[in-house]
Coordinates of C-alpha atoms in Angstrom, one line a residue:
M1 CA 11.5 29.2 -41.0
A2 CA 8.1 30.9 -41.4
R3 CA 6.5 27.5 -41.8
S4 CA 8.0 26.4 -38.5
T5 CA 6.5 29.4 -36.7
R6 CA 3.1 28.8 -38.1
G7 CA 3.3 25.2 -37.0
R8 CA 4.0 26.1 -33.4
K9 CA 1.1 28.6 -33.4
G10 CA -1.2 25.9 -34.7
K11 CA 0.0 23.4 -32.0
D12 CA -0.5 26.0 -29.2
K13 CA -4.0 26.8 -30.5
S14 CA -4.9 23.1 -30.5
L15 CA -3.7 22.7 -26.9
R16 CA -5.6 25.7 -25.7
R17 CA -8.8 24.4 -27.3
K18 CA -8.3 21.0 -25.6
T19 CA -7.7 22.6 -22.2
A20 CA -10.8 24.8 -22.5
T21 CA -13.1 21.8 -23.0
R22 CA -12.0 19.9 -19.9
S23 CA -14.5 19.5 -17.1
P24 CA -13.8 21.7 -14.0
R25 CA -12.4 19.6 -11.2
R26 CA -14.1 19.2 -7.9
T27 CA -12.9 17.3 -4.8
V28 CA -14.9 14.5 -3.1
L29 CA -13.9 13.6 0.5
A30 CA -14.7 10.0 1.5
F31 CA -15.1 8.8 5.1
C32 CA -14.8 5.0 5.2
E33 CA -15.8 2.7 8.0
G34 CA -13.4 -0.1 6.9
K35 CA -9.8 0.2 7.8
R36 CA -8.3 -1.4 4.7
T37 CA -10.5 -2.9 2.0
E38 CA -12.7 0.1 1.3
V39 CA -9.6 2.4 1.4
D40 CA -7.8 0.1 -1.0
Y41 CA -10.8 0.1 -3.3
L42 CA -11.0 3.9 -3.4
K43 CA -7.3 4.3 -4.0
A44 CA -7.6 2.0 -7.0
L45 CA -10.6 4.0 -8.2
K46 CA -8.6 7.2 -7.9
R47 CA -6.0 5.8 -10.3
Q48 CA -8.6 5.1 -13.0
P49 CA -8.3 7.5 -16.0
E50 CA -12.0 8.3 -15.8
V51 CA -11.4 9.8 -12.4
R52 CA -7.8 10.8 -12.5
D53 CA -7.5 12.5 -15.9
I54 CA -10.9 12.8 -17.7
A55 CA -13.6 13.2 -15.2
S56 CA -14.1 16.2 -12.9
V57 CA -13.4 14.6 -9.5
A58 CA -10.4 14.1 -7.3
I59 CA -11.1 11.7 -4.5
E60 CA -9.6 12.3 -1.1
I61 CA -9.8 9.7 1.6
D62 CA -9.8 10.4 5.3
E63 CA -8.1 7.3 6.6
T64 CA -8.1 8.7 10.2
A65 CA -11.9 7.9 10.2
A66 CA -11.3 4.2 9.5
G67 CA -12.8 1.9 12.2
F68 CA -15.5 4.4 13.3
D69 CA -19.1 3.2 13.8
P70 CA -21.6 4.7 11.3
L71 CA -22.9 7.4 13.7
A72 CA -19.4 8.5 14.7
L73 CA -18.4 8.4 11.0
V74 CA -21.2 10.7 10.0
R75 CA -20.5 13.1 12.9
K76 CA -16.9 13.3 11.7
A77 CA -18.0 13.9 8.1
A78 CA -20.4 16.6 9.4
V79 CA -17.5 18.7 10.5
A80 CA -15.9 18.5 7.0
H81 CA -19.3 19.1 5.4
R82 CA -19.8 22.3 7.5
D83 CA -16.3 23.6 6.7
A84 CA -17.0 23.0 3.0
K85 CA -20.3 24.9 3.2
D86 CA -18.6 27.7 5.0
Q87 CA -15.9 27.7 2.3
R88 CA -13.2 27.0 4.9
S89 CA -11.9 24.0 2.8
E90 CA -11.4 23.0 -0.8
I91 CA -13.8 20.0 -0.5
D92 CA -16.8 20.2 -2.7
E93 CA -18.7 17.0 -1.6
V94 CA -18.5 14.7 1.5
W95 CA -19.5 11.1 1.4
C96 CA -19.8 8.4 4.1
I97 CA -19.2 4.7 3.2
F98 CA -20.2 2.1 5.8
D99 CA -21.9 -1.3 6.3
V100 CA -25.0 -2.6 8.1
E101 CA -23.5 -5.9 9.2
Q102 CA -25.6 -9.1 9.7
P103 CA -26.9 -10.8 11.7
K104 CA -25.9 -8.3 14.4
R105 CA -26.3 -4.8 13.0
H106 CA -24.2 -1.8 13.8
P107 CA -25.7 0.2 16.7
R108 CA -27.4 3.5 15.9
L109 CA -27.7 2.9 12.2
N110 CA -30.9 4.8 11.9
E111 CA -29.4 7.8 13.8
A112 CA -26.5 7.8 11.4
M113 CA -28.8 7.7 8.4
D114 CA -31.1 10.4 9.8
L115 CA -28.1 12.7 10.6
A116 CA -26.6 12.3 7.1
N117 CA -30.0 12.9 5.5
N118 CA -30.6 16.0 7.6
L119 CA -27.2 17.5 6.8
G120 CA -27.3 16.5 3.1
I121 CA -24.3 14.1 3.3
P122 CA -24.6 11.3 0.8
V123 CA -24.0 7.8 2.0
A124 CA -23.0 4.6 0.3
V125 CA -24.2 1.8 2.6
S126 CA -23.6 -1.9 1.8
N127 CA -26.0 -4.4 3.4
P128 CA -24.7 -6.6 4.9
C129 CA -21.1 -5.5 4.2
F130 CA -18.7 -4.1 1.7
E131 CA -17.9 -7.6 0.6
L132 CA -21.3 -7.7 -0.9
W133 CA -20.3 -4.8 -3.2
Q134 CA -17.1 -6.7 -4.1
L135 CA -19.2 -9.9 -4.8
L136 CA -21.4 -8.0 -7.2
H137 CA -18.4 -7.4 -9.4
F138 CA -18.4 -11.1 -10.2
Q139 CA -22.0 -12.4 -9.9
D140 CA -25.6 -11.6 -9.4
Q141 CA -26.8 -11.9 -5.8
A142 CA -30.5 -11.9 -5.2
A143 CA -30.8 -13.7 -1.8
A144 CA -30.0 -12.1 1.5
L145 CA -26.7 -12.8 3.1
S146 CA -25.0 -12.6 6.5
T147 CA -21.6 -10.9 6.7
N148 CA -19.8 -14.2 7.0
A149 CA -21.7 -15.7 4.1
A150 CA -20.8 -12.7 1.9
K151 CA -17.2 -13.2 2.7
R152 CA -17.3 -16.9 1.9
Q153 CA -19.0 -16.2 -1.4
L154 CA -16.4 -13.6 -2.2
A155 CA -13.5 -15.9 -1.4
K156 CA -14.5 -18.0 -4.4
H157 CA -13.5 -15.1 -6.7
D158 CA -11.0 -13.1 -4.7
G159 CA -7.9 -14.9 -3.4
T160 CA -6.9 -12.2 -0.9
K161 CA -8.7 -13.8 2.0
G162 CA -9.6 -10.5 3.6
K163 CA -6.0 -9.2 3.5
G164 CA -6.7 -6.0 1.6
L165 CA -7.9 -5.7 -2.0
E166 CA -6.3 -6.1 -5.4
G167 CA -7.7 -3.1 -7.2
A168 CA -6.8 -4.4 -10.7
M169 CA -9.1 -7.3 -10.1
Y170 CA -12.1 -5.1 -9.7
M171 CA -11.7 -1.9 -11.6
H172 CA -12.4 -3.2 -15.1
I173 CA -15.7 -4.8 -14.0
R174 CA -16.9 -2.1 -11.6
H175 CA -19.6 -1.0 -13.9
E176 CA -21.0 -4.5 -13.9
A177 CA -21.2 -4.3 -10.1
A178 CA -22.9 -0.9 -10.4
R179 CA -25.5 -2.4 -12.8
R180 CA -26.2 -5.2 -10.4
A181 CA -26.4 -2.9 -7.4
R182 CA -28.8 -0.6 -9.2
F183 CA -31.0 -3.5 -10.1
L184 CA -31.1 -4.5 -6.4
A185 CA -32.0 -1.0 -5.4
E186 CA -34.8 -0.9 -7.9
R187 CA -36.1 -4.2 -6.8
H188 CA -36.2 -3.1 -3.2
E189 CA -37.9 0.1 -4.1
G190 CA -40.5 -1.9 -6.1
N191 CA -41.1 -4.2 -3.2
D192 CA -41.2 -1.2 -0.8
T193 CA -38.4 -2.8 1.2
K194 CA -36.9 -0.1 3.5
F195 CA -33.5 0.3 5.1
P196 CA -32.1 -1.6 7.0
N197 CA -34.1 -4.5 5.7
N198 CA -32.8 -4.1 2.1
N199 CA -30.4 -7.0 2.2
P200 CA -28.6 -7.5 -0.2
S201 CA -27.9 -4.0 -1.4
S202 CA -25.0 -1.5 -1.9
G203 CA -25.1 2.2 -2.5
M204 CA -21.6 2.1 -3.9
Y205 CA -23.0 2.4 -7.4
R206 CA -24.2 5.9 -6.5
F207 CA -20.7 6.8 -5.4
L208 CA -19.3 5.6 -8.7
E209 CA -21.9 7.6 -10.5
A210 CA -21.0 10.7 -8.5
V211 CA -17.3 10.5 -9.2
E212 CA -17.4 9.3 -12.8
S213 CA -20.2 11.6 -14.2
P214 CA -19.3 15.1 -15.4
T215 CA -20.5 18.1 -13.4
E216 CA -23.6 20.0 -14.6
D217 CA -21.5 23.0 -15.7
A218 CA -19.0 20.9 -17.6
N219 CA -18.6 21.9 -21.3

């Protein structure tokens, strides 16, 4: 009987030690321009063990912002960002995810970027479109693309034909996409190519880094 009691104490001690070393959780709120694909992608990302169980981030998605143009999206995010700073919400970090679009760019892109920068709201911009980020999961892409060309290229790999996104197809290769996107960003920086002329590019790799990396005060 005594052996049984010691065994329970040992087990409890082990569980307490494991709990103490977990990273403190924080919540990231994402505002997406896209009505379906981006939301589907983020929902799939939320379900990954690195985000759901192990890492320190819980992703929340404001689907009411879907379909907004970039400036309206940033303005909506600004309200959440202000509330977070004033500690009126449990949100720790606010992100905006939107596209440039080519050949006809979104209006007021520079205003949106300037406002986000001034407020300290990180953005993940894909140029020309989110489909470019999807494409980078499957292949390198060095040449500039129009939005339609990116969709045609993606269709060779993804059979959904623009009707949402199958998360399982992307999640296991998302770090390859991040590697390719980071390479493009470094190439544009080396060539002194500035936004919005940095086609092709996607800042989604930065979003992945933000939600999959431990916080600074994690043990």
